[in-house]
mmCIF file of N, CA, C and O in Angstrom:
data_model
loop_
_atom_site.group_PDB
_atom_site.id
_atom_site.type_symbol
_atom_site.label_atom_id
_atom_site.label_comp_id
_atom_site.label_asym_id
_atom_site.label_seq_id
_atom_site.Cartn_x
_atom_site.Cartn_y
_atom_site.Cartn_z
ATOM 1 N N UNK A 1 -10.738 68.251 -18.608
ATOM 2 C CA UNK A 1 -9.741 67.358 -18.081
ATOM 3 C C UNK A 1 -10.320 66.437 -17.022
ATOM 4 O O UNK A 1 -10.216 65.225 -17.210
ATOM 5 N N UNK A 2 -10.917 66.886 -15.935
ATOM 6 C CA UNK A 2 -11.813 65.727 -15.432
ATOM 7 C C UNK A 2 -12.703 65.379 -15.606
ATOM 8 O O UNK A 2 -13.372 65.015 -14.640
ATOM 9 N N UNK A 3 -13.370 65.259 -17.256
ATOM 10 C CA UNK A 3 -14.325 64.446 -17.793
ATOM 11 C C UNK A 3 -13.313 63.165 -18.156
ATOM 12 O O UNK A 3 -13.689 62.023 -17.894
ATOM 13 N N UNK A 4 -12.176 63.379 -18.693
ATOM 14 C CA UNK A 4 -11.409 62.889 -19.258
ATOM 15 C C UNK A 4 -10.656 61.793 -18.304
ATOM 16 O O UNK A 4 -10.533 60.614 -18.635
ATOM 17 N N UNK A 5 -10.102 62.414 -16.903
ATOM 18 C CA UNK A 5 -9.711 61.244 -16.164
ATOM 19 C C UNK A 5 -10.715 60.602 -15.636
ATOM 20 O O UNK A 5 -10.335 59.613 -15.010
ATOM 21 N N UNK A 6 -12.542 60.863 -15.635
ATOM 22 C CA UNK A 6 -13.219 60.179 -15.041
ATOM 23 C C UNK A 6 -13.229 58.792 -16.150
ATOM 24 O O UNK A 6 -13.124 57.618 -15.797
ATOM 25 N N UNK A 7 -13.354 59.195 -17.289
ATOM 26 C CA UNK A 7 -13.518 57.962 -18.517
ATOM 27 C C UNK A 7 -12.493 58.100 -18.379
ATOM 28 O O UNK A 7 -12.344 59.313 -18.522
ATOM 29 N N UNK A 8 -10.643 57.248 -17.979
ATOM 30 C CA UNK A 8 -9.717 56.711 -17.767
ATOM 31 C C UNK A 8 -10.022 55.911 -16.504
ATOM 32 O O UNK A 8 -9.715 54.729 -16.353
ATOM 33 N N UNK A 9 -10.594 56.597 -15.699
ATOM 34 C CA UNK A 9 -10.885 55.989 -14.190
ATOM 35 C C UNK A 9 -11.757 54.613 -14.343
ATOM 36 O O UNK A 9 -11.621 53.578 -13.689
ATOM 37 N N UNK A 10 -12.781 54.918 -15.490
ATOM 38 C CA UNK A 10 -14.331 54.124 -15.304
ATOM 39 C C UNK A 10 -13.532 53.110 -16.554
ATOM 40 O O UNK A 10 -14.052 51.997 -16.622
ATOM 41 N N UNK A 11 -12.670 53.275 -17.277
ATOM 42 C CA UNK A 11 -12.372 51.887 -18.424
ATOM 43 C C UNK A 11 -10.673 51.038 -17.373
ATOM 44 O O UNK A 11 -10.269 49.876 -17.425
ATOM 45 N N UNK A 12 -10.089 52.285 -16.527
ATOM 46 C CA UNK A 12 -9.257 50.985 -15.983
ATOM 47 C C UNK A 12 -10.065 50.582 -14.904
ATOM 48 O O UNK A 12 -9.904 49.377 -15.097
ATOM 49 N N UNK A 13 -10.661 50.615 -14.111
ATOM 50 C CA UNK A 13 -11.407 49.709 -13.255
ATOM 51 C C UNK A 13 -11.555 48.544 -13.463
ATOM 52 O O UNK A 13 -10.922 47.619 -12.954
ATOM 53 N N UNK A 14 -12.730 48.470 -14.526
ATOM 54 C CA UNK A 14 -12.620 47.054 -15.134
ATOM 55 C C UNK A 14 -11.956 46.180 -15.707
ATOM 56 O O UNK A 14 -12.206 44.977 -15.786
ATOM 57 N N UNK A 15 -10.607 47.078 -16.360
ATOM 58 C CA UNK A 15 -9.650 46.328 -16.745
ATOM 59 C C UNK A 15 -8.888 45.338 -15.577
ATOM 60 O O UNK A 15 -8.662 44.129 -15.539
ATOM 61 N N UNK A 16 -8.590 46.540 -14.590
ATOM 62 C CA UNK A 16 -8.156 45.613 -13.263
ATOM 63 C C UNK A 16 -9.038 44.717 -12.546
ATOM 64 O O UNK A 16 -8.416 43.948 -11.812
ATOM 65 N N UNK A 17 -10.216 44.588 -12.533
ATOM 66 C CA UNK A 17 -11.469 43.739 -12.327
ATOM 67 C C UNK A 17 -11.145 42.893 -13.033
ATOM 68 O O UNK A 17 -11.227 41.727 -12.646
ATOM 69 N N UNK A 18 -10.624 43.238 -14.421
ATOM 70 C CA UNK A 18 -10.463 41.728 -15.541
ATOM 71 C C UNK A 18 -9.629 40.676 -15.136
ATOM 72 O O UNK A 18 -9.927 39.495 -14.955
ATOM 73 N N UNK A 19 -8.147 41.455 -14.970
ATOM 74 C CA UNK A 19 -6.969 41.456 -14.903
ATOM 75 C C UNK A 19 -6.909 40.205 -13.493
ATOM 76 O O UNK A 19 -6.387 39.092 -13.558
ATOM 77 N N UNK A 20 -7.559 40.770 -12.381
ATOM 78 C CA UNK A 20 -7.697 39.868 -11.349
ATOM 79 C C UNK A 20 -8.455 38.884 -11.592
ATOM 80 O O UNK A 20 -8.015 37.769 -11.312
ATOM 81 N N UNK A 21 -9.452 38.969 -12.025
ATOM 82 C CA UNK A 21 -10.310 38.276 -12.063
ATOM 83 C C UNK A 21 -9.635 37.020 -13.179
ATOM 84 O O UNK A 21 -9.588 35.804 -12.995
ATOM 85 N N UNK A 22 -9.242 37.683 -14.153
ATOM 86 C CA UNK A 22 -7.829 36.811 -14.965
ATOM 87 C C UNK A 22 -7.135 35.733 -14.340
ATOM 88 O O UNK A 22 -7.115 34.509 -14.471
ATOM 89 N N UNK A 23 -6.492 36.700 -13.518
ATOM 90 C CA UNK A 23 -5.187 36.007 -12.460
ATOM 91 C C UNK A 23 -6.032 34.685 -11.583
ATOM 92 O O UNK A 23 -5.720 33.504 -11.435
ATOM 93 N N UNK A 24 -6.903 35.270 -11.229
ATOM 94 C CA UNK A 24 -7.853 33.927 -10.499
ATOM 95 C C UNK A 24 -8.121 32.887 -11.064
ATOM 96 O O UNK A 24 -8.248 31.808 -10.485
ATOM 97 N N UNK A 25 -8.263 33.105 -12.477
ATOM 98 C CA UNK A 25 -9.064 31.852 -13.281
ATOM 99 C C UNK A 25 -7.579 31.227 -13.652
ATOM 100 O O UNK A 25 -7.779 30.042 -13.920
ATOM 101 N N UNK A 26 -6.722 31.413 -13.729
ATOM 102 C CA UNK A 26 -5.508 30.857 -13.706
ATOM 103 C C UNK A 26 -4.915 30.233 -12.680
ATOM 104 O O UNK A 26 -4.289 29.196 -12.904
ATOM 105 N N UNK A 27 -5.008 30.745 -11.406
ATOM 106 C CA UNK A 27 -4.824 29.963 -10.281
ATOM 107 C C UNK A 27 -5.244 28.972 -10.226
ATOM 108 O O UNK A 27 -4.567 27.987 -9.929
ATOM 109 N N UNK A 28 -6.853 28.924 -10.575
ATOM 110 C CA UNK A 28 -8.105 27.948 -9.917
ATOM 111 C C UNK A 28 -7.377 26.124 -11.404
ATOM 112 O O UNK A 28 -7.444 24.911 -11.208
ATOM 113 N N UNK A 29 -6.718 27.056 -12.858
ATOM 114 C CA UNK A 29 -6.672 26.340 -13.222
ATOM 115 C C UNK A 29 -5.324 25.288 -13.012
ATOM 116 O O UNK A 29 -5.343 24.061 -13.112
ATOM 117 N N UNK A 30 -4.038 26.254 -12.655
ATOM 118 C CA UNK A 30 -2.609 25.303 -12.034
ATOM 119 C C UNK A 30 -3.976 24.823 -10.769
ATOM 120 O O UNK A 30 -4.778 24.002 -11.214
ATOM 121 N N UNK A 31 -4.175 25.213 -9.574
ATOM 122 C CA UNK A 31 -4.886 24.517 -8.453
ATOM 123 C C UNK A 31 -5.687 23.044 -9.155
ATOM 124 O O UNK A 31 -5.488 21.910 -8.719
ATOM 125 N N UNK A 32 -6.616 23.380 -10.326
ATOM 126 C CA UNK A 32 -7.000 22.238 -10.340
ATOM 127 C C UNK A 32 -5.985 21.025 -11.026
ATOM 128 O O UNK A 32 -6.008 19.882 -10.570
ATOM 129 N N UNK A 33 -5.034 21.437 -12.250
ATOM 130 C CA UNK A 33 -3.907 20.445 -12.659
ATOM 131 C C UNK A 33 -3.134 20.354 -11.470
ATOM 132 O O UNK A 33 -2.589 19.252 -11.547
ATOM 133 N N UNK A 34 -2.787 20.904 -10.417
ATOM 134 C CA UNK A 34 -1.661 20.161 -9.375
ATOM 135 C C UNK A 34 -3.203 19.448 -8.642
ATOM 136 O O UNK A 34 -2.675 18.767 -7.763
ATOM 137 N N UNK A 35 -4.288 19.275 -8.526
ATOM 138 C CA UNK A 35 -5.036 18.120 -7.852
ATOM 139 C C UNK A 35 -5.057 16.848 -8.474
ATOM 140 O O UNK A 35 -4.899 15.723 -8.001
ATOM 141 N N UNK A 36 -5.296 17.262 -9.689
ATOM 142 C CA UNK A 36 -5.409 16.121 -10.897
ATOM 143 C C UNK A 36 -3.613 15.556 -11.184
ATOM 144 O O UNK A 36 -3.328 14.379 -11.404
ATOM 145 N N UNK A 37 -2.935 16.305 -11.138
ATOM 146 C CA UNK A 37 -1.673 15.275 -11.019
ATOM 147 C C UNK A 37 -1.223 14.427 -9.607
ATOM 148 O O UNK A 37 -0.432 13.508 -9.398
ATOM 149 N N UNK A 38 -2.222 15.289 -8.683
ATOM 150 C CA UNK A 38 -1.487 14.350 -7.168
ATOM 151 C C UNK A 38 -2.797 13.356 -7.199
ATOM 152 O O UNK A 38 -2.439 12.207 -6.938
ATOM 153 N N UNK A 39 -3.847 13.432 -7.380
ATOM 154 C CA UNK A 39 -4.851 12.568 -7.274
ATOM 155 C C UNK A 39 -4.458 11.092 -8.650
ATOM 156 O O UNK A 39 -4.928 9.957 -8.567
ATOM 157 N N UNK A 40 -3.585 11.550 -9.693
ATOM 158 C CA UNK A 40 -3.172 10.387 -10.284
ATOM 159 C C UNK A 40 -2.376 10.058 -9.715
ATOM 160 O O UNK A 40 -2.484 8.862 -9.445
ATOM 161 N N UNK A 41 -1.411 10.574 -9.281
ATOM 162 C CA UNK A 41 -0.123 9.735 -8.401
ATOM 163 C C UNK A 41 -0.552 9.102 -7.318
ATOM 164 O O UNK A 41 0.217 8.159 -7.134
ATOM 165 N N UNK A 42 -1.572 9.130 -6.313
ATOM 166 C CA UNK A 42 -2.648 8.467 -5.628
ATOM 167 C C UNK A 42 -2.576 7.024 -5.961
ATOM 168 O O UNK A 42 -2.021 6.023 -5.509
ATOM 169 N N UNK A 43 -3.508 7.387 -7.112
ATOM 170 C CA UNK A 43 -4.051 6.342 -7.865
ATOM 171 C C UNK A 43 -2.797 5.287 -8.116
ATOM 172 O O UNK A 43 -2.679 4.255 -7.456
ATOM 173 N N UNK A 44 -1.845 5.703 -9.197
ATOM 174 C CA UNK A 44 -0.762 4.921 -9.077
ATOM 175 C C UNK A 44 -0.107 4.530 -7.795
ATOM 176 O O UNK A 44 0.557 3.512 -7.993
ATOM 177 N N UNK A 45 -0.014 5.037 -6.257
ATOM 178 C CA UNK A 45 0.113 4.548 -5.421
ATOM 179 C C UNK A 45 -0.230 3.567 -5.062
ATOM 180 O O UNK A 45 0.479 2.605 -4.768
ATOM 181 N N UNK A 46 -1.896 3.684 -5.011
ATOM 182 C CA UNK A 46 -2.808 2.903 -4.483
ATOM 183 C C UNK A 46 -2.633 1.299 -5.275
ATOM 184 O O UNK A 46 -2.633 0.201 -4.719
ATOM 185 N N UNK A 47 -2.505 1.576 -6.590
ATOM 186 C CA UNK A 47 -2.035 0.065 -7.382
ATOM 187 C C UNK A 47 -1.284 -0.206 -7.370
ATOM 188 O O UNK A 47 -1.203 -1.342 -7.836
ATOM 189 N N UNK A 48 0.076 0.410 -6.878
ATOM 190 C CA UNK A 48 1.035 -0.520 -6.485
ATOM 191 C C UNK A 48 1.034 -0.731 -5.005
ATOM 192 O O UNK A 48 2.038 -1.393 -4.746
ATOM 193 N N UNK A 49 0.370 -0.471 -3.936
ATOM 194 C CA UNK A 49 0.352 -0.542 -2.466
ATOM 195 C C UNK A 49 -0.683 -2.153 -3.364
ATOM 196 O O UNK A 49 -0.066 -3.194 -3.586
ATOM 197 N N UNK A 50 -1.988 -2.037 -3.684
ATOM 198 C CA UNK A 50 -2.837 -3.001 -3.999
ATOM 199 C C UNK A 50 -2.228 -4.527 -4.367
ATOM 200 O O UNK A 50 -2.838 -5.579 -4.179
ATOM 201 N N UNK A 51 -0.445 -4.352 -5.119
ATOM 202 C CA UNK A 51 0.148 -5.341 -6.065
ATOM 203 C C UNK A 51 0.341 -5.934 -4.868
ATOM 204 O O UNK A 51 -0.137 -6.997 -4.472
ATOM 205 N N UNK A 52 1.541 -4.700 -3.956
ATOM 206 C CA UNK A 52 2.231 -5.425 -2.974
ATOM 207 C C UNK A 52 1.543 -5.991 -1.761
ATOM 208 O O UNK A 52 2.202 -6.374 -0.794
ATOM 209 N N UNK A 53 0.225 -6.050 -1.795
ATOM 210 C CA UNK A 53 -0.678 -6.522 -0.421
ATOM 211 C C UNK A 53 -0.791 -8.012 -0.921
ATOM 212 O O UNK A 53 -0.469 -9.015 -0.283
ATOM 213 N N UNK A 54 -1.391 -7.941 -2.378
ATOM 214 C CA UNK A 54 -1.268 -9.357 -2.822
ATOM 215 C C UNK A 54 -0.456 -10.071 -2.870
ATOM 216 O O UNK A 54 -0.584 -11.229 -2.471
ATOM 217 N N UNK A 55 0.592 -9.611 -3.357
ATOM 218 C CA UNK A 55 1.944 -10.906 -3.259
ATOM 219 C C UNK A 55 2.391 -11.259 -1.505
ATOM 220 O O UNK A 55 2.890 -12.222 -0.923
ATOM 221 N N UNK A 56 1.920 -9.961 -1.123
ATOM 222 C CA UNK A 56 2.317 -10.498 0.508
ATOM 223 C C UNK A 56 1.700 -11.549 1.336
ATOM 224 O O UNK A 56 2.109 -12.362 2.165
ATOM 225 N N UNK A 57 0.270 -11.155 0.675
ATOM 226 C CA UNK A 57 -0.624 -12.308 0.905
ATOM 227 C C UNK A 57 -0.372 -13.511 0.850
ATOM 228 O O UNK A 57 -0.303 -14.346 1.752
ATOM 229 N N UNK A 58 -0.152 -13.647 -0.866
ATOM 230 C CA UNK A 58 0.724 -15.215 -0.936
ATOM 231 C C UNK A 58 1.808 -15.407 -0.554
ATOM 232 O O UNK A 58 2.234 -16.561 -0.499
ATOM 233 N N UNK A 59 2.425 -14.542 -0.250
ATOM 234 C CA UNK A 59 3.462 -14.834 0.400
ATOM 235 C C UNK A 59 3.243 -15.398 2.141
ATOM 236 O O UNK A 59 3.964 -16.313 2.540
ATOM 237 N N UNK A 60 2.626 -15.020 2.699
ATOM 238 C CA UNK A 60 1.664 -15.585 3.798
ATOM 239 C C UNK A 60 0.999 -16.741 4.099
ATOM 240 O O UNK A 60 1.106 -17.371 5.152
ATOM 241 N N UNK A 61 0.074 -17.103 2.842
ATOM 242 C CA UNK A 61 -0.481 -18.114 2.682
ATOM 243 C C UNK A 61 0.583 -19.298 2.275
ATOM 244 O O UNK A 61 0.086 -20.423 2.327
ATOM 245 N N UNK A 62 1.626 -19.254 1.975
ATOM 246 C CA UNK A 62 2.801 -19.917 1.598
ATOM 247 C C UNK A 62 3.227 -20.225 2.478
ATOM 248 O O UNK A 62 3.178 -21.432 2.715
ATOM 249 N N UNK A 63 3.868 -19.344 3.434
ATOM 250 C CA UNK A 63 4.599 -19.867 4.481
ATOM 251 C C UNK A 63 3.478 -20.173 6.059
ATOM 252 O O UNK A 63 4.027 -20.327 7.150
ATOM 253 N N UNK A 64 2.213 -20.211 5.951
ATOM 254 C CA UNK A 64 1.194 -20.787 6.377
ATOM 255 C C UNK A 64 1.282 -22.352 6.256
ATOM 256 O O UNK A 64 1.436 -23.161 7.170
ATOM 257 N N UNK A 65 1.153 -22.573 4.978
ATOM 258 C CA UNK A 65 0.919 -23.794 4.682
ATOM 259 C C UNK A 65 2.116 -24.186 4.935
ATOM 260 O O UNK A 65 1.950 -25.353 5.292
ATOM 261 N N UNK A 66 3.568 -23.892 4.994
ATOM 262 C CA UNK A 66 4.894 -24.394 4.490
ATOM 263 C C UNK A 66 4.653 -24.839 6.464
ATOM 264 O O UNK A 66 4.929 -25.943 6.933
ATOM 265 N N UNK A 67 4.105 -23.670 7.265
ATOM 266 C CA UNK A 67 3.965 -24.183 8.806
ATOM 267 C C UNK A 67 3.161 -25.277 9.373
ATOM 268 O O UNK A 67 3.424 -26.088 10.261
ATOM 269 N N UNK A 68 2.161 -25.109 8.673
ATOM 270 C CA UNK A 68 1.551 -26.716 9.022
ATOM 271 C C UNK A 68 2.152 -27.393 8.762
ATOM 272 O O UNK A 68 2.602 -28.003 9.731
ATOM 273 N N UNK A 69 2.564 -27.775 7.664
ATOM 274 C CA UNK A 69 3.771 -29.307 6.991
ATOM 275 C C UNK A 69 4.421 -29.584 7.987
ATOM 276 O O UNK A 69 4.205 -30.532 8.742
ATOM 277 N N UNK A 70 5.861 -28.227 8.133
ATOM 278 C CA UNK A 70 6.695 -28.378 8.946
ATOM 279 C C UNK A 70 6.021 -28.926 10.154
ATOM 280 O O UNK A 70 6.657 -29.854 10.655
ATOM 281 N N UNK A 71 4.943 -28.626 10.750
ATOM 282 C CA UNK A 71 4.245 -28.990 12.090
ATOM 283 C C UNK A 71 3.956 -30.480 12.665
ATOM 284 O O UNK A 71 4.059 -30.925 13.809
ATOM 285 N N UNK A 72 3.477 -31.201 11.212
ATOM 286 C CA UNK A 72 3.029 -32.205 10.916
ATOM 287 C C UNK A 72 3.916 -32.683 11.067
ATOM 288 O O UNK A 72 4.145 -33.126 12.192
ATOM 289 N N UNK A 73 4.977 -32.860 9.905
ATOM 290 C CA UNK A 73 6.242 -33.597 10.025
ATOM 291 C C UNK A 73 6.894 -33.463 11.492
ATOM 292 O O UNK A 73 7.226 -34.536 11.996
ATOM 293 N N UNK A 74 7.109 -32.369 12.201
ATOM 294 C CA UNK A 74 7.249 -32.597 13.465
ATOM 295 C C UNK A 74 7.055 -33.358 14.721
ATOM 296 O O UNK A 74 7.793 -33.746 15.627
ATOM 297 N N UNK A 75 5.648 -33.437 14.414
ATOM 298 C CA UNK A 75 4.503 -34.192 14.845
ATOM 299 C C UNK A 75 4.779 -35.951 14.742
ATOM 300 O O UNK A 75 4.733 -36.847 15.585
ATOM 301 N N UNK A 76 4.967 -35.931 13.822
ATOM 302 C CA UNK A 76 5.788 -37.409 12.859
ATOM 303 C C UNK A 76 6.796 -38.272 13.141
ATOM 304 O O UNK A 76 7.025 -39.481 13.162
ATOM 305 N N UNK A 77 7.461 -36.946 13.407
ATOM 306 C CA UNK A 77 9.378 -37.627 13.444
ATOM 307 C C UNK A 77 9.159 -37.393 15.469
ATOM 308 O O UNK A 77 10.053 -37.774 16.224
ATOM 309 N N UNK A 78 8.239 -36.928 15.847
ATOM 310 C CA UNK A 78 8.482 -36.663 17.244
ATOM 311 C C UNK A 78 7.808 -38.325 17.728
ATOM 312 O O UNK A 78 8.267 -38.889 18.721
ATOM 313 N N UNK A 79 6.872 -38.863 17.018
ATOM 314 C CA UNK A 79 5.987 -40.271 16.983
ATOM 315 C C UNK A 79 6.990 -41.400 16.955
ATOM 316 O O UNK A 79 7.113 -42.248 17.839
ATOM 317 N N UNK A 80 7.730 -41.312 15.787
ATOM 318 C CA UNK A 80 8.838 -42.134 15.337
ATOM 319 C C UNK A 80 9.683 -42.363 16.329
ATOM 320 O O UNK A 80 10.006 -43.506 16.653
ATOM 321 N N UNK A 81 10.192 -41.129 17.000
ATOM 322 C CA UNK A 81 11.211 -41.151 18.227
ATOM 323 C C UNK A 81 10.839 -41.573 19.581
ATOM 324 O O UNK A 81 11.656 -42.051 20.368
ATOM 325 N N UNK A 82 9.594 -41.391 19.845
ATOM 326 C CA UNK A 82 9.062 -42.127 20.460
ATOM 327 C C UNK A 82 9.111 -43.210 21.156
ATOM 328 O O UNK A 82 9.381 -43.656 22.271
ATOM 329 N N UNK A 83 8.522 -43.664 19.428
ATOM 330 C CA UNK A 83 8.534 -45.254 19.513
ATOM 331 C C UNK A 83 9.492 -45.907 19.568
ATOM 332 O O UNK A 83 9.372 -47.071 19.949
ATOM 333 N N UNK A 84 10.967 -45.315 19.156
ATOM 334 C CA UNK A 84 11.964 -45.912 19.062
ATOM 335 C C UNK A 84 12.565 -46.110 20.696
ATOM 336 O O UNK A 84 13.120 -47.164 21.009
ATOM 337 N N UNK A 85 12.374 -44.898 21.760
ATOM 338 C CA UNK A 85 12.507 -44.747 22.899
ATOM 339 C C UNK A 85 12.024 -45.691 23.299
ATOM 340 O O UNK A 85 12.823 -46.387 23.925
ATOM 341 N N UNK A 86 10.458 -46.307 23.202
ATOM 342 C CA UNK A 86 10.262 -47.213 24.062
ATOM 343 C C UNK A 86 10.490 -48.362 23.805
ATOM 344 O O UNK A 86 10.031 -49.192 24.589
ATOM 345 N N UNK A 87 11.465 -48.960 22.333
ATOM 346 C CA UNK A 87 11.778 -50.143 21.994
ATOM 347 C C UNK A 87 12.923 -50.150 22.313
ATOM 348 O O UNK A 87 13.329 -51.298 22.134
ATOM 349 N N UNK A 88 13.901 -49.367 22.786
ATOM 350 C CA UNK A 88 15.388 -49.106 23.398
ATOM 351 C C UNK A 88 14.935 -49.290 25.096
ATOM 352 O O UNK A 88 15.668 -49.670 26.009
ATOM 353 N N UNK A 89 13.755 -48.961 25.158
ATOM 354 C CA UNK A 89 13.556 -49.063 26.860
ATOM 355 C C UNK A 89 13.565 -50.477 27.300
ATOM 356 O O UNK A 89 14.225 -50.951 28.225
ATOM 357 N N UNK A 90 12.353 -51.368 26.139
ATOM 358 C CA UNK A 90 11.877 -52.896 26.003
ATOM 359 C C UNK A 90 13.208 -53.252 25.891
ATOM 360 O O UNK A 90 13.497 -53.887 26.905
ATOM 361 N N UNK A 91 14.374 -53.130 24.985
ATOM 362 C CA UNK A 91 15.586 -53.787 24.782
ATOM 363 C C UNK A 91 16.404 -53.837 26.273
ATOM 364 O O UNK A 91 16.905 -54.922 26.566
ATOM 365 N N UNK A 92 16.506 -53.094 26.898
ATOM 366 C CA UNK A 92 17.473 -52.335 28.428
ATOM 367 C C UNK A 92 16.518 -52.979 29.723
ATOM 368 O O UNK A 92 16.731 -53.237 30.907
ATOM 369 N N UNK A 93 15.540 -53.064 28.943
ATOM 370 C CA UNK A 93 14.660 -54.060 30.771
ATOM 371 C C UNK A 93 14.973 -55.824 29.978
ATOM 372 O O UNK A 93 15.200 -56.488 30.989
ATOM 373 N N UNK A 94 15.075 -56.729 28.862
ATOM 374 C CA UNK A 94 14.856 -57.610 28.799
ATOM 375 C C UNK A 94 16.351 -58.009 29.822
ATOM 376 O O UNK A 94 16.380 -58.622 30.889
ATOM 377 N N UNK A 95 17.374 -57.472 29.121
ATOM 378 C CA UNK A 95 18.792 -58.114 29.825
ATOM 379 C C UNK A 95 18.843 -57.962 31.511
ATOM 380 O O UNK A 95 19.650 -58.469 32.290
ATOM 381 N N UNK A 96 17.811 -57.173 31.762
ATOM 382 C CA UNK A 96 17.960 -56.993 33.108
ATOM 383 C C UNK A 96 16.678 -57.944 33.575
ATOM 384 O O UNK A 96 16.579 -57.595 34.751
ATOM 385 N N UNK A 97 15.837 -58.745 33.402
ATOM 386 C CA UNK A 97 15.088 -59.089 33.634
ATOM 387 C C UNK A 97 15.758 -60.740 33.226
ATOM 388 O O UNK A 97 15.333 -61.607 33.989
ATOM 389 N N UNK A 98 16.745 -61.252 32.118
ATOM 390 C CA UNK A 98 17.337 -62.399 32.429
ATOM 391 C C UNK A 98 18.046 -62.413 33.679
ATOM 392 O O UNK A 98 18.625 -63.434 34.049
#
C-alpha cells in the first residue's frame, strides 16, 4: 500500500506541475490578447488624435490668414478715415479763414 500511494504521489505531482503550469500559459495568453487589443485601440487613438491635430491646424492657418486680412483692411479703412478727417479739418479752417 505505500508502494502504491508513493506511485499516486510521484504521477499527481506532475500532473499539478502541468495543471499550473497550464493555467500560466493561459494567463500569459488572455495577458498577451488584452495588450494586443489595448495597444490597437492606441493605435486607433493615435489616428484619430493625428486627424484631429490636422484639421485644427488648418483650421489655424485659416483663421491666421483670415487675421492678417482683417488687419490689413483695418489698416485701410483706418487710412481712408484719416484722410477724410483731415479734408473735413481743410473744409472747417477755409470758412474760418474767409
Amino acid at each position: 500500500m505505500s508502494l502504491r500511494m508513493a506511485e499516486e504521489r510521484a504521477t499527481q505531482v506532475p500532473v499539478d506541475d502541468f495543471q499550473a503550469l497550464e493555467d500560466q500559459v493561459y494567463r500569459t495568453i488572455e495577458l498577451y490578447k488584452a495588450a494586443r487589443d489595448a495597444r490597437s485601440m492606441a493605435e486607433r487613438d493615435l489616428k484619430r488624435l493625428r486627424e484631429q491635430l490636422e484639421v485644427r491646424e488648418e483650421e489655424v492657418e485659416t483663421l491666421r490668414r483670415e487675421m492678417v486680412s482683417l488687419r490689413k483692411e483695418r489698416e485701410d479703412i483706418r487710412a481712408r478715415v484719416e484722410k477724410m478727417l483731415v479734408q473735413i479739418d481743410r473744409m472747417a479752417e477755409e470758412p474760418a479763414a474767409s
